[in-house]
Coordinates of C-alpha atoms in Angstrom, one line a residue:
M7 CA 1.4 -122.2 38.2
N8 CA 0.7 -119.2 40.5
K9 CA 1.4 -115.7 39.3
K10 CA 4.5 -114.0 40.9
A11 CA 4.5 -110.4 42.2
L12 CA 7.7 -108.6 43.2
I13 CA 6.9 -105.9 45.8
S14 CA 9.5 -103.4 47.1
V15 CA 8.2 -100.0 48.2
W16 CA 9.4 -97.0 50.1
D17 CA 5.9 -95.6 50.5
K18 CA 4.0 -98.4 52.2
T19 CA 0.6 -96.8 52.1
G20 CA -2.0 -99.6 51.4
I21 CA 0.7 -102.2 50.7
V22 CA -0.4 -104.6 53.4
E23 CA -4.1 -104.7 52.2
F24 CA -3.0 -104.9 48.6
S25 CA -0.7 -107.8 49.2
K26 CA -3.4 -109.7 51.1
S27 CA -5.7 -109.1 48.1
L28 CA -3.0 -110.5 45.8
V29 CA -2.4 -113.6 47.9
E30 CA -6.2 -114.2 47.9
R31 CA -6.0 -114.2 44.1
G32 CA -3.3 -116.7 43.9
F33 CA -0.2 -114.5 43.7
E34 CA 3.1 -115.5 45.3
I35 CA 5.0 -112.5 46.6
L36 CA 8.7 -111.8 46.4
S37 CA 10.1 -108.9 48.4
T38 CA 13.1 -107.3 50.0
G39 CA 14.1 -105.4 53.1
G40 CA 11.6 -103.3 55.0
T41 CA 8.7 -104.3 52.7
K42 CA 9.4 -108.0 53.3
S43 CA 9.5 -107.4 57.1
L44 CA 6.2 -105.5 57.1
L45 CA 4.5 -108.2 55.1
E46 CA 5.8 -110.9 57.4
Q47 CA 4.7 -108.9 60.5
N48 CA 1.2 -109.0 59.0
D49 CA 1.3 -112.8 58.4
I50 CA 1.5 -112.5 54.6
P51 CA 3.5 -115.3 53.0
V52 CA 6.5 -113.8 51.3
T53 CA 9.7 -115.1 49.7
S54 CA 12.9 -113.1 49.9
V55 CA 14.4 -112.0 46.6
S56 CA 17.7 -113.3 47.8
D57 CA 16.2 -116.8 48.0
L58 CA 15.6 -116.5 44.2
T59 CA 19.0 -114.9 43.4
G60 CA 21.2 -116.7 45.9
F61 CA 22.7 -113.3 46.5
G62 CA 22.1 -111.1 49.5
S63 CA 22.0 -107.3 49.7
I64 CA 25.4 -105.6 49.5
M65 CA 26.9 -102.1 49.8
D66 CA 24.5 -100.9 52.5
G67 CA 21.5 -101.9 50.3
R68 CA 22.7 -100.2 47.1
V69 CA 22.6 -103.6 45.3
K70 CA 19.6 -105.8 46.1
T71 CA 17.6 -106.6 43.0
L72 CA 20.0 -106.0 40.2
H73 CA 20.4 -109.6 39.2
P74 CA 19.7 -111.6 36.0
K75 CA 17.2 -113.9 37.7
V76 CA 15.1 -110.8 38.7
F77 CA 15.4 -108.9 35.4
G78 CA 15.2 -112.1 33.3
G79 CA 11.9 -112.9 35.1
I80 CA 10.6 -109.4 34.3
L81 CA 11.8 -109.0 30.7
A82 CA 11.2 -112.5 29.4
D83 CA 8.9 -112.5 26.4
R84 CA 6.4 -115.3 27.2
K85 CA 5.9 -116.0 23.5
N86 CA 9.7 -116.5 22.9
N87 CA 10.7 -120.0 23.6
S88 CA 14.4 -119.1 23.8
H89 CA 13.6 -116.6 26.6
I90 CA 11.7 -119.2 28.5
S91 CA 14.6 -121.7 28.0
D92 CA 17.1 -119.1 29.4
L93 CA 14.9 -118.7 32.5
L94 CA 14.7 -122.4 33.1
A95 CA 18.5 -122.8 32.5
M96 CA 19.3 -120.4 35.4
D97 CA 16.5 -121.8 37.6
A98 CA 14.4 -118.6 37.5
F99 CA 10.8 -117.9 36.8
E100 CA 8.4 -115.4 35.2
I101 CA 7.4 -112.4 37.2
D102 CA 3.9 -111.1 36.4
L103 CA 3.5 -108.0 38.5
V104 CA 6.1 -105.5 39.7
V105 CA 5.0 -103.2 42.5
V106 CA 7.7 -100.6 43.2
N107 CA 7.7 -96.9 44.3
L108 CA 10.9 -94.9 44.3
Y109 CA 13.1 -93.3 47.0
P110 CA 11.5 -89.9 47.7
F111 CA 14.4 -87.8 46.3
V112 CA 12.4 -84.5 46.3
E113 CA 11.1 -84.9 49.9
Q114 CA 14.3 -86.3 51.4
A115 CA 17.1 -84.6 49.4
I116 CA 15.8 -81.5 47.8
Q117 CA 13.3 -80.2 50.3
K118 CA 15.6 -81.0 53.2
K119 CA 18.5 -79.4 51.3
L120 CA 20.9 -82.3 51.9
P121 CA 24.5 -82.0 50.8
I122 CA 25.3 -84.0 47.7
N123 CA 27.1 -86.8 49.5
K124 CA 23.9 -87.5 51.5
A125 CA 21.4 -86.7 48.7
I126 CA 22.8 -89.3 46.4
E127 CA 21.7 -92.0 48.8
F128 CA 18.1 -91.1 47.8
I129 CA 18.8 -91.7 44.1
D130 CA 16.9 -95.0 43.4
I131 CA 18.7 -97.3 41.0
G132 CA 16.9 -100.7 41.3
G133 CA 13.4 -99.3 41.5
P134 CA 13.4 -97.4 38.2
S135 CA 15.2 -100.2 36.5
M136 CA 12.6 -102.8 37.5
L137 CA 9.7 -100.5 36.7
R138 CA 11.1 -99.7 33.2
A139 CA 11.8 -103.3 32.5
A140 CA 8.2 -104.2 33.4
A141 CA 6.8 -101.3 31.4
K142 CA 8.9 -102.4 28.4
N143 CA 7.4 -105.9 28.7
H144 CA 3.9 -104.7 29.6
E145 CA 2.3 -107.3 27.4
S146 CA 3.4 -109.9 29.9
V147 CA 4.2 -107.9 33.1
I148 CA 2.2 -105.2 34.8
P149 CA 4.1 -102.4 36.6
L150 CA 2.6 -100.4 39.5
C151 CA 4.3 -97.4 41.1
D152 CA 1.4 -95.6 42.8
S153 CA -0.6 -96.7 45.8
S154 CA -3.7 -95.1 44.2
D155 CA -3.5 -97.7 41.5
Y156 CA -3.8 -100.7 43.8
E157 CA -7.6 -100.7 44.0
D158 CA -7.9 -100.1 40.3
F159 CA -5.6 -103.1 39.5
I160 CA -7.7 -105.4 41.7
S161 CA -10.9 -104.2 40.1
K162 CA -9.5 -104.8 36.6
F163 CA -8.0 -108.1 37.6
D164 CA -11.4 -109.4 38.9
N165 CA -13.4 -108.0 36.0
S166 CA -11.2 -109.7 33.5
N167 CA -10.7 -113.0 35.4
G168 CA -7.0 -112.1 35.7
Q169 CA -6.6 -111.3 32.0
I170 CA -6.1 -107.6 32.1
S171 CA -6.3 -106.1 28.6
I172 CA -3.4 -104.8 26.6
E173 CA -5.0 -101.3 26.6
H174 CA -5.0 -101.2 30.4
R175 CA -1.5 -102.7 30.6
Q176 CA -0.3 -99.9 28.3
Q177 CA -1.8 -97.3 30.5
Y178 CA 0.1 -98.6 33.5
A179 CA 3.3 -98.6 31.3
V180 CA 2.8 -95.0 30.2
K181 CA 2.5 -93.9 33.8
I182 CA 5.8 -95.6 34.6
F183 CA 7.8 -93.9 31.9
E184 CA 6.2 -90.5 32.9
I185 CA 7.2 -91.0 36.5
T186 CA 10.7 -92.3 35.9
T187 CA 11.3 -89.5 33.5
Q188 CA 10.2 -86.9 36.1
Y189 CA 12.4 -88.7 38.7
D190 CA 15.5 -88.4 36.5
M191 CA 14.7 -84.7 35.8
Q192 CA 14.4 -84.0 39.5
I193 CA 17.8 -85.5 40.1
S194 CA 19.5 -83.8 37.1
S195 CA 18.0 -80.4 38.2
Y196 CA 19.4 -80.9 41.7
L197 CA 22.8 -81.7 40.4
M198 CA 22.7 -78.7 38.1
S199 CA 21.4 -76.4 40.9
D200 CA 24.9 -75.0 41.6
K201 CA 25.1 -74.0 37.9
N202 CA 21.7 -72.3 37.6
E203 CA 23.2 -69.0 36.8
E204 CA 23.9 -70.3 33.3
L205 CA 21.4 -71.2 30.7
A206 CA 21.9 -74.9 29.9
D207 CA 22.4 -76.3 26.4
K208 CA 19.5 -78.7 27.1
I209 CA 16.6 -78.2 29.5
T210 CA 14.1 -80.5 31.1
I211 CA 11.0 -79.3 33.0
N212 CA 9.7 -81.6 35.7
A213 CA 6.1 -80.5 35.8
V214 CA 2.9 -82.3 36.7
K215 CA -0.7 -81.1 36.0
K216 CA -2.2 -79.7 39.2
D217 CA -5.3 -78.1 37.8
E218 CA -7.4 -78.5 34.7
L219 CA -8.7 -75.0 34.1
R220 CA -12.1 -74.2 32.7
Y221 CA -10.4 -72.4 29.8
G222 CA -7.4 -70.2 29.0
E223 CA -7.3 -66.4 28.5
N224 CA -10.5 -66.8 26.5
P225 CA -13.3 -69.4 26.6
H226 CA -12.2 -71.0 23.3
Q227 CA -8.7 -71.7 24.6
K228 CA -7.9 -74.9 26.6
A229 CA -5.6 -74.5 29.6
A230 CA -4.2 -76.3 32.6
F231 CA -1.8 -75.3 35.5
Y232 CA 1.3 -77.4 35.9
T233 CA 3.6 -77.2 38.9
L234 CA 7.1 -78.4 39.7
K235 CA 6.8 -81.3 42.0
D236 CA 9.4 -79.9 44.4
N237 CA 7.5 -76.6 44.6
D238 CA 4.0 -78.2 44.9
N239 CA 3.1 -76.9 48.4
S240 CA 4.2 -73.3 47.9
W241 CA 0.6 -71.9 48.2
S242 CA -2.9 -73.1 48.9
Q243 CA -6.4 -72.0 48.1
L244 CA -8.4 -71.6 51.3
Q245 CA -11.8 -70.9 49.7
G246 CA -13.5 -69.7 46.5
K247 CA -14.2 -70.7 42.9
Q248 CA -11.6 -72.5 40.9
L249 CA -8.7 -70.2 39.8
S250 CA -8.9 -69.1 36.2
Y251 CA -5.9 -68.8 33.8
N252 CA -6.0 -65.0 34.2
N253 CA -6.3 -65.4 38.0
Y254 CA -3.0 -67.3 38.0
T255 CA -1.1 -64.6 36.1
D256 CA -2.6 -61.7 38.2
I257 CA -1.9 -63.5 41.5
E258 CA 1.8 -63.8 40.5
S259 CA 1.9 -60.1 39.8
A260 CA 0.2 -59.2 43.1
F261 CA 2.5 -61.5 45.1
S262 CA 5.7 -60.3 43.3
I263 CA 5.0 -56.6 44.0
V264 CA 4.2 -56.7 47.7
N265 CA 7.2 -59.1 48.3
D266 CA 9.5 -56.4 46.9
F267 CA 8.8 -54.3 50.0
E268 CA 9.6 -54.7 53.6
Q269 CA 6.9 -52.3 54.7
I270 CA 3.3 -53.3 55.0
S271 CA 2.1 -53.2 51.4
C272 CA -1.0 -53.8 49.3
S273 CA -1.1 -54.3 45.5
I274 CA -4.2 -54.3 43.3
I275 CA -3.9 -56.0 39.9
K276 CA -6.0 -55.9 36.7
H277 CA -4.9 -57.7 33.6
A278 CA -1.4 -58.2 35.0
N279 CA -0.9 -54.5 35.6
P280 CA -0.9 -52.8 39.0
C281 CA -3.9 -50.3 39.1
G282 CA -3.1 -49.6 42.7
F283 CA -0.2 -50.0 45.2
A284 CA 0.5 -48.5 48.6
I285 CA 2.4 -49.0 51.8
G286 CA 0.9 -48.1 55.2
D287 CA 1.2 -48.4 59.0
N288 CA -1.3 -51.3 58.8
T289 CA -3.0 -53.3 56.1
V290 CA -6.2 -51.3 56.2
E291 CA -4.3 -48.1 55.5
A292 CA -2.3 -49.7 52.7
F293 CA -5.4 -51.1 51.0
E294 CA -7.4 -47.8 51.2
R295 CA -4.4 -45.9 49.8
A296 CA -4.0 -48.5 47.0
V297 CA -7.7 -48.2 46.1
S298 CA -7.5 -44.4 45.9
S299 CA -5.0 -44.8 43.0
D300 CA -7.8 -46.0 40.8
P301 CA -11.2 -46.3 42.6
V302 CA -12.9 -47.6 39.5
S303 CA -10.4 -50.2 38.1
Y304 CA -9.9 -52.1 41.4
F305 CA -13.4 -53.5 41.0
G306 CA -13.0 -57.2 40.1
G307 CA -9.3 -57.0 40.8
I308 CA -6.7 -59.3 42.6
V309 CA -5.5 -57.9 45.8
G310 CA -2.1 -58.8 47.4
F311 CA -0.7 -58.3 50.9
N312 CA 2.6 -59.1 52.5
S313 CA 1.0 -59.2 55.9
I314 CA -1.7 -61.3 57.6
V315 CA -5.3 -60.4 56.8
D316 CA -7.2 -59.8 60.0
R317 CA -10.8 -59.3 61.0
E318 CA -10.8 -55.5 60.5
L319 CA -9.4 -55.8 57.0
A320 CA -11.7 -58.6 56.1
E321 CA -14.8 -56.5 57.0
I322 CA -13.6 -54.0 54.4
L323 CA -12.6 -56.5 51.7
V324 CA -16.0 -58.3 51.6
K325 CA -17.8 -55.1 50.6
P326 CA -16.5 -54.6 47.0
F327 CA -16.4 -57.3 44.3
L328 CA -12.9 -58.8 44.2
E329 CA -11.7 -61.9 42.3
C330 CA -9.0 -63.0 44.7
I331 CA -7.0 -62.0 47.8
V332 CA -3.4 -63.3 48.2
A333 CA -1.6 -63.1 51.5
P334 CA 0.9 -65.0 53.7
D335 CA -2.0 -65.8 56.1
F336 CA -5.6 -65.1 57.2
D337 CA -6.6 -65.2 60.8
E338 CA -9.6 -67.3 61.9
Q339 CA -11.9 -64.3 62.3
S340 CA -11.2 -63.1 58.8
L341 CA -11.9 -66.5 57.4
E342 CA -15.3 -66.5 59.1
I343 CA -16.1 -63.2 57.5
F344 CA -15.0 -64.3 54.1
K345 CA -17.4 -67.3 54.2
S346 CA -20.2 -64.8 53.3
K347 CA -18.4 -64.4 49.9
K348 CA -18.1 -68.0 49.0
N349 CA -16.9 -67.3 45.4
L350 CA -14.1 -65.0 46.6
R351 CA -10.8 -66.8 46.2
L352 CA -8.3 -66.7 49.1
I353 CA -4.7 -67.7 48.4
K354 CA -2.3 -68.4 51.2
T355 CA 1.4 -68.4 50.3
S356 CA 3.7 -70.6 52.3
K357 CA 6.6 -69.2 54.3
G358 CA 9.7 -68.7 52.2
F359 CA 7.8 -69.1 49.0
T360 CA 9.7 -67.6 46.1
L361 CA 9.0 -67.6 42.4
S362 CA 11.1 -69.4 39.9
N363 CA 14.2 -67.4 38.8
K364 CA 13.6 -68.3 35.2
M365 CA 10.8 -67.2 32.9
I366 CA 9.6 -69.1 29.8
K367 CA 7.6 -67.9 26.8
N368 CA 6.7 -69.5 23.4
A369 CA 8.1 -67.8 20.3
L370 CA 8.5 -69.0 16.7
G371 CA 8.0 -72.6 17.4
G372 CA 10.5 -72.6 20.3
Y373 CA 10.9 -71.3 23.8
L374 CA 12.5 -68.1 25.1
I375 CA 14.0 -68.5 28.5
Q376 CA 15.3 -65.6 30.6
D377 CA 16.2 -64.7 34.2
R378 CA 13.4 -63.2 36.1
D379 CA 13.8 -59.4 36.5
Q380 CA 15.1 -59.4 40.0
L381 CA 17.9 -56.8 39.7
S382 CA 18.7 -55.4 43.1
F383 CA 18.3 -51.7 43.5
D384 CA 20.0 -49.2 45.6
I385 CA 19.1 -45.6 45.0
N386 CA 22.5 -44.5 46.3
N387 CA 24.1 -46.1 43.2
C388 CA 22.0 -43.9 40.8
D389 CA 23.6 -41.0 39.0
V390 CA 22.1 -37.6 39.7
V391 CA 22.4 -36.1 36.2
T392 CA 20.8 -32.7 36.8
K393 CA 22.0 -29.6 38.6
L394 CA 19.3 -30.0 41.1
K395 CA 19.4 -33.0 43.5
P396 CA 16.2 -34.8 44.6
R397 CA 14.7 -33.3 47.8
S398 CA 14.7 -35.5 50.9
N399 CA 11.0 -36.2 50.7
E400 CA 11.4 -37.3 47.0
I401 CA 14.0 -40.0 47.7
N402 CA 11.5 -42.6 49.0
A403 CA 9.1 -41.7 46.3
L404 CA 11.7 -42.3 43.6
E405 CA 12.6 -45.6 45.1
L406 CA 9.0 -46.7 45.3
G407 CA 8.3 -45.6 41.8
W408 CA 11.3 -47.4 40.4
K409 CA 10.4 -50.7 42.1
L410 CA 6.8 -50.5 40.8
V411 CA 7.5 -49.5 37.2
K412 CA 9.1 -52.9 36.3
Y413 CA 5.7 -54.5 37.0
V414 CA 3.8 -52.2 34.6
K415 CA 3.6 -53.3 30.9
S416 CA 5.9 -51.3 28.6
N417 CA 5.9 -48.6 27.7
A418 CA 5.5 -47.9 31.4
I419 CA 5.2 -44.7 33.4
V420 CA 4.5 -44.5 37.1
F421 CA 3.6 -41.4 39.1
A422 CA 4.3 -42.0 42.8
N423 CA 4.8 -40.3 46.2
D424 CA 6.6 -41.8 49.1
N425 CA 3.7 -44.1 50.1
Q426 CA 1.7 -45.0 47.0
V427 CA 1.4 -45.2 43.3
L428 CA -0.6 -42.2 42.2
A429 CA -1.2 -43.3 38.6
A430 CA 0.3 -45.6 36.0
G431 CA 0.5 -45.3 32.2
A432 CA 0.8 -48.8 30.9
G433 CA 1.2 -50.7 27.6
Q434 CA 1.3 -47.8 25.2
M435 CA 3.2 -47.9 21.9
S436 CA 4.4 -44.3 22.5
R437 CA 6.0 -43.4 25.8
V438 CA 4.5 -39.9 25.7
D439 CA 1.0 -41.5 25.5
S440 CA 1.8 -43.4 28.7
V441 CA 2.7 -40.1 30.4
K442 CA -0.5 -38.5 29.1
N443 CA -2.6 -41.5 30.4
A444 CA -1.0 -41.2 33.9
I445 CA -1.9 -37.5 33.9
R446 CA -5.4 -38.2 32.8
K447 CA -5.8 -40.7 35.6
I448 CA -4.6 -38.1 38.1
S449 CA -7.1 -35.6 36.9
E450 CA -9.9 -38.2 37.4
T451 CA -8.9 -39.3 40.9
G452 CA -7.9 -35.8 42.1
L453 CA -4.8 -37.1 43.9
S454 CA -2.2 -34.5 44.7
L455 CA 1.1 -34.4 42.8
E456 CA 2.8 -32.6 45.7
G457 CA 6.1 -34.3 46.2
A458 CA 5.4 -36.7 43.4
I459 CA 7.9 -38.2 41.0
M460 CA 7.8 -39.9 37.6
A461 CA 9.4 -43.3 36.9
S462 CA 10.0 -44.6 33.4
D463 CA 11.0 -48.2 32.6
A464 CA 13.2 -47.1 29.7
F465 CA 14.9 -43.9 28.6
F466 CA 13.2 -40.9 27.0
P467 CA 14.0 -40.7 23.3
F468 CA 12.8 -37.1 23.3
P469 CA 12.4 -34.5 26.0
D470 CA 8.6 -34.2 25.4
C471 CA 7.7 -36.6 28.2
I472 CA 9.7 -34.5 30.7
E473 CA 8.0 -31.3 29.5
I474 CA 4.5 -32.7 29.8
A475 CA 5.2 -34.3 33.3
A476 CA 6.7 -31.0 34.6
K477 CA 3.7 -29.1 33.4
A478 CA 1.5 -31.5 35.4
G479 CA 3.5 -30.9 38.6
I480 CA 6.2 -33.6 38.6
K481 CA 9.4 -32.3 40.3
S482 CA 11.7 -35.4 40.1
I483 CA 12.3 -38.2 37.6
I484 CA 13.9 -41.6 37.7
Q485 CA 14.8 -43.4 34.4
P486 CA 17.5 -45.7 33.1
G487 CA 19.2 -43.3 30.8
G488 CA 21.2 -44.5 27.8
S489 CA 19.6 -42.6 25.0
I490 CA 21.8 -40.8 22.4
K491 CA 19.6 -37.8 23.3
D492 CA 20.2 -38.0 27.1
S493 CA 21.8 -34.6 27.0
D494 CA 18.6 -33.1 25.6
A495 CA 16.5 -34.6 28.4
I496 CA 19.0 -33.4 31.0
D497 CA 19.0 -29.8 29.6
V498 CA 15.2 -29.7 29.6
A499 CA 15.1 -31.0 33.1
D500 CA 17.6 -28.3 34.2
D501 CA 15.6 -25.6 32.4
L502 CA 12.4 -26.7 34.2
G503 CA 14.0 -27.0 37.6
L504 CA 13.6 -30.7 37.9
S505 CA 15.9 -33.3 39.4
M506 CA 16.6 -36.5 37.5
L507 CA 18.3 -39.8 38.3
F508 CA 19.7 -42.4 35.9
T509 CA 19.6 -46.0 37.2
K510 CA 21.6 -47.5 34.3
A511 CA 19.2 -50.4 34.2
R512 CA 16.1 -50.9 32.0
H513 CA 12.9 -52.7 33.0
F514 CA 11.0 -53.5 29.9
Y515 CA 8.0 -55.8 30.6
H516 CA 6.0 -57.4 27.8

């Protein structure tokens, strides 16, 4: 008796050639709808599933293959005589191969942002059911759901004289359960999307491995990059070496910072901290200002822009050693210039690309999940708590500094003027040490603190930071407030002739 293959696919890539190969190897093909029509158009003998079931498609195609004769043929245990008797009693037969791929819910419903009444029509019911049935009974039935497996199946079939091993059958089955699980998660995530302000009691993450990394933060740590399938085309690498684990984290920081600004901006990242940031009338000016914040540390850094990289900028960027450049686009002339630095990684972000609004971290055998720190900021909503108000030239500096300080590891201090970060004090256990580090950096670069401000990601528990900053030349401060000793900080600021704003929002970053 010839083997039977049930074929019903949305993605018809390679299905004609594969079906011809099956027929050549003695398979009889059952099919439905558009797949059946395509095979017939290519002179491939095919039997309609409705001829087996005696039951046509109903409800606009919602019910086609959900029938005992179909599922009995897939699920029957060939070693169980009662199963075979049941098949014969209903005039059905064994199905040996199930070739099905699923309605493209992500591409058709999520990415096109269909309303729910239209999106549900792309929720596949029969396809996952047949695949799961075949995967359950993989000792007797082989399930295929990916056109990239067609050639592999034919090769294994030929090499085994049609007796594909149980190990290979199990590999196909595992892939089915992985794909149908991902499919269900995509649908549940979509249906939960209008409730994403809340943290759910249960979570599922539909992620697939996109890149096997050489190693993690250190060479002895294994690592890989996983991406959400519906966000898979959010960026692309145009050239350069494979991204490292540390590249990924630094690229996210570089991208996040520049996209917080409408003005032409440049960020420079080292070890997830900004060692330089500036705005400018053009990208060259922004980059050169950002470098001046720390002319030493930018070596080997990740550079981010929120504007296109052109020839003039590229000619400057190829001179120093940089790990990576991330931007919304690169013009053709710049790409030609970058070819001389073949290891330099160029990352192009897609239009409208945004980062996930949830962040995940391992802790104590579980996972911590929180909203991304995307709190909107309006300097007009801050409280001026000192007698002196900020001068007009300090307002933009305060806004810039406050936007940047949330990207610096806590305890975080930023010195800034109205167009660049002048220095950052990052990751110190003592806030006063962060202030001192920022001052030390200023002394090394020689940048002027004229019109400069200080931003702090959290309140000052003591007024010593204010005293040290004032002595260095800072005239205005922005901080969350909220300390039981706020009054001490305010009194010291007043005594020193400083202005100070309370934002009423903290920006710890660990």
